[in-house]
GROMACS .gro file of C-alpha atoms in nm:
model
  148
    1THR     CA    1   7.043  14.446  10.411
    2GLY     CA    2   6.920  14.206  10.085
    3GLY     CA    3   6.815  14.544   9.889
    4SER     CA    4   7.157  14.797   9.931
    5PHE     CA    5   7.361  14.473   9.921
    6ASN     CA    6   7.144  14.347   9.609
    7GLN     CA    7   7.228  14.720   9.509
    8VAL     CA    8   7.645  14.728   9.552
    9ILE     CA    9   7.681  14.404   9.343
   10ARG     CA   10   7.471  14.539   9.116
   11GLN     CA   11   7.677  14.838   9.117
   12GLU     CA   12   8.036  14.637   9.138
   13LEU     CA   13   7.921  14.412   8.857
   14ALA     CA   14   7.846  14.700   8.646
   15THR     CA   15   8.221  14.819   8.668
   16ALA     CA   16   8.372  14.511   8.653
   17LYS     CA   17   8.501  14.396   8.303
   18CYS     CA   18   8.498  14.000   8.372
   19ALA     CA   19   8.327  13.823   8.719
   20ILE     CA   20   8.480  13.474   8.760
   21VAL     CA   21   8.213  13.242   8.972
   22VAL     CA   22   8.363  13.017   9.182
   23TRP     CA   23   8.132  12.684   9.119
   24SER     CA   24   8.180  12.441   9.445
   25GLU     CA   25   7.932  12.190   9.653
   26GLN     CA   26   7.830  12.546   9.857
   27SER     CA   27   7.800  12.817   9.591
   28VAL     CA   28   7.573  12.589   9.340
   29GLU     CA   29   7.351  12.615   9.669
   30SER     CA   30   7.332  12.943   9.669
   31GLU     CA   31   7.029  13.151   9.560
   32TRP     CA   32   7.293  13.491   9.608
   33VAL     CA   33   7.524  13.320   9.381
   34GLN     CA   34   7.368  13.186   9.098
   35ALA     CA   35   7.167  13.545   9.128
   36GLU     CA   36   7.515  13.730   9.091
   37ALA     CA   37   7.615  13.463   8.826
   38SER     CA   38   7.298  13.530   8.636
   39GLU     CA   39   7.354  13.921   8.638
   40ALA     CA   40   7.718  13.792   8.513
   41LYS     CA   41   7.628  13.566   8.236
   42GLN     CA   42   7.383  13.872   8.071
   43GLN     CA   43   7.671  14.170   8.087
   44GLU     CA   44   7.839  13.901   7.868
   45LYS     CA   45   8.149  13.871   8.154
   46TYR     CA   46   8.075  13.575   8.307
   47LEU     CA   47   8.339  13.352   8.373
   48PRO     CA   48   8.266  13.009   8.545
   49ILE     CA   49   8.503  12.824   8.715
   50LYS     CA   50   8.528  12.455   8.943
   51ILE     CA   51   8.661  12.404   9.261
   52THR     CA   52   8.525  12.129   9.355
   53GLU     CA   53   8.317  11.827   9.227
   54CYS     CA   54   7.957  11.956   9.191
   55GLN     CA   55   7.688  11.985   8.931
   56ILE     CA   56   7.665  12.312   8.808
   57PRO     CA   57   7.303  12.469   8.807
   58LEU     CA   58   7.108  12.447   8.481
   59GLY     CA   59   7.125  12.780   8.302
   60PHE     CA   60   7.510  12.843   8.368
   61THR     CA   61   7.579  12.527   8.151
   62GLN     CA   62   7.608  12.679   7.857
   63ARG     CA   63   7.976  12.847   7.904
   64THR     CA   64   8.243  12.622   7.892
   65TYR     CA   65   8.363  12.613   8.305
   66GLN     CA   66   8.723  12.602   8.354
   67SER     CA   67   8.815  12.275   8.613
   68LEU     CA   68   9.029  12.426   8.896
   69VAL     CA   69   8.965  12.073   9.106
   70GLU     CA   70   9.331  11.950   9.092
   71TRP     CA   71   9.507  12.295   9.057
   72ASP     CA   72   9.797  12.268   9.281
   73PRO     CA   73   9.908  12.663   9.307
   74GLY     CA   74  10.241  12.721   9.123
   75ALA     CA   75  10.194  12.362   8.928
   76GLU     CA   76  10.093  12.389   8.499
   77HIS     CA   77   9.759  12.330   8.476
   78VAL     CA   78   9.558  12.411   8.204
   79GLY     CA   79   9.262  12.509   8.329
   80PHE     CA   80   9.413  12.816   8.464
   81SER     CA   81   9.614  12.874   8.202
   82GLN     CA   82   9.292  12.924   8.035
   83LEU     CA   83   9.103  13.117   8.263
   84LEU     CA   84   9.452  13.362   8.244
   85LYS     CA   85   9.365  13.366   7.831
   86ASP     CA   86   8.984  13.411   7.941
   87ILE     CA   87   9.023  13.707   8.151
   88GLU     CA   88   9.256  13.891   7.886
   89ARG     CA   89   9.033  13.856   7.657
   90LEU     CA   90   8.784  14.033   7.869
   91VAL     CA   91   9.008  14.287   8.064
   92LYS     CA   92   9.189  14.350   7.716
   93ARG     CA   93   9.529  14.277   7.822
   94PRO     CA   94   9.726  13.991   8.022
   95PRO     CA   95   9.660  13.961   8.359
   96THR     CA   96   9.945  14.050   8.581
   97ARG     CA   97  10.115  13.732   8.699
   98VAL     CA   98  10.106  13.562   9.027
   99ASP     CA   99  10.383  13.348   9.145
  100PHE     CA  100  10.240  13.098   9.382
  101GLY     CA  101  10.656  12.983   9.370
  102PRO     CA  102  10.743  12.769   9.705
  103LYS     CA  103  10.770  12.960   9.969
  104PRO     CA  104  11.099  13.082  10.122
  105TRP     CA  105  11.276  12.805  10.420
  106TRP     CA  106  11.172  12.987  10.707
  107LYS     CA  107  10.812  12.961  10.647
  108ARG     CA  108  10.794  12.599  10.570
  109VAL     CA  109  10.952  12.589  10.863
  110HIS     CA  110  10.778  12.528  11.183
  111PRO     CA  111  10.833  12.804  11.457
  112ILE     CA  112  10.921  12.502  11.715
  113TRP     CA  113  11.183  12.387  11.527
  114LEU     CA  114  11.340  12.743  11.520
  115VAL     CA  115  11.369  12.730  11.906
  116SER     CA  116  11.403  12.323  11.988
  117THR     CA  117  11.674  12.253  11.727
  118PRO     CA  118  11.940  12.489  11.867
  119ALA     CA  119  11.871  12.371  12.234
  120ALA     CA  120  11.933  12.044  12.119
  121LEU     CA  121  12.243  12.093  11.929
  122ALA     CA  122  12.356  12.284  12.300
  123ALA     CA  123  12.228  12.005  12.494
  124THR     CA  124  12.414  11.770  12.227
  125ILE     CA  125  12.782  11.972  12.256
  126SER     CA  126  12.719  11.984  12.643
  127SER     CA  127  12.662  11.662  12.706
  128LEU     CA  128  12.954  11.546  12.467
  129CYS     CA  129  13.208  11.798  12.642
  130MET     CA  130  13.095  11.693  12.968
  131SER     CA  131  13.138  11.291  12.959
  132PRO     CA  132  13.451  11.173  13.138
  133SER     CA  133  13.601  10.973  12.804
  134SER     CA  134  13.547  11.340  12.574
  135PRO     CA  135  13.847  11.520  12.455
  136LEU     CA  136  13.764  11.859  12.621
  137GLN     CA  137  13.773  11.664  12.977
  138ARG     CA  138  14.101  11.478  12.925
  139CYS     CA  139  14.236  11.844  12.848
  140ILE     CA  140  14.118  11.960  13.157
  141ALA     CA  141  14.210  11.645  13.335
  142THR     CA  142  14.558  11.627  13.216
  143SER     CA  143  14.628  11.977  13.300
  144SER     CA  144  14.499  11.956  13.619
  145ARG     CA  145  14.789  11.667  13.716
  146ARG     CA  146  15.080  11.860  13.572
  147PRO     CA  147  15.347  12.053  13.790
  148ARG     CA  148  15.327  12.451  13.796
   0.00000   0.00000   0.00000
């Protein structure tokens, strides 16, 4: 229910050292997000970020937000770097480094390529070996004509 959910949010905010409020086209319209942001702001735990171009509601614009609209995980970004510093300031310790580096090759390759490439390679080798002008076929033809 709304009442018990509200109580859970209050308890979580009370134990949290910081609350990152994510502003987007959808969240600026949400009364729940605004209520949670208000509570975090009252407790001086409010860290606003923007992930889409939107207008942050009045009452939440006094604090500088970090814009992550153009952020590409893994790339250097001023807003993300500042967010980490803000978290460190509130939490009183450096954040654990999160590596968003490139995915390993097997996660970047579509599974169909893992199946179709060996099959295509086998078909190509097979057709090359079976063509009448292939070295293998010439070798077979020559050996079959030799007297034993």
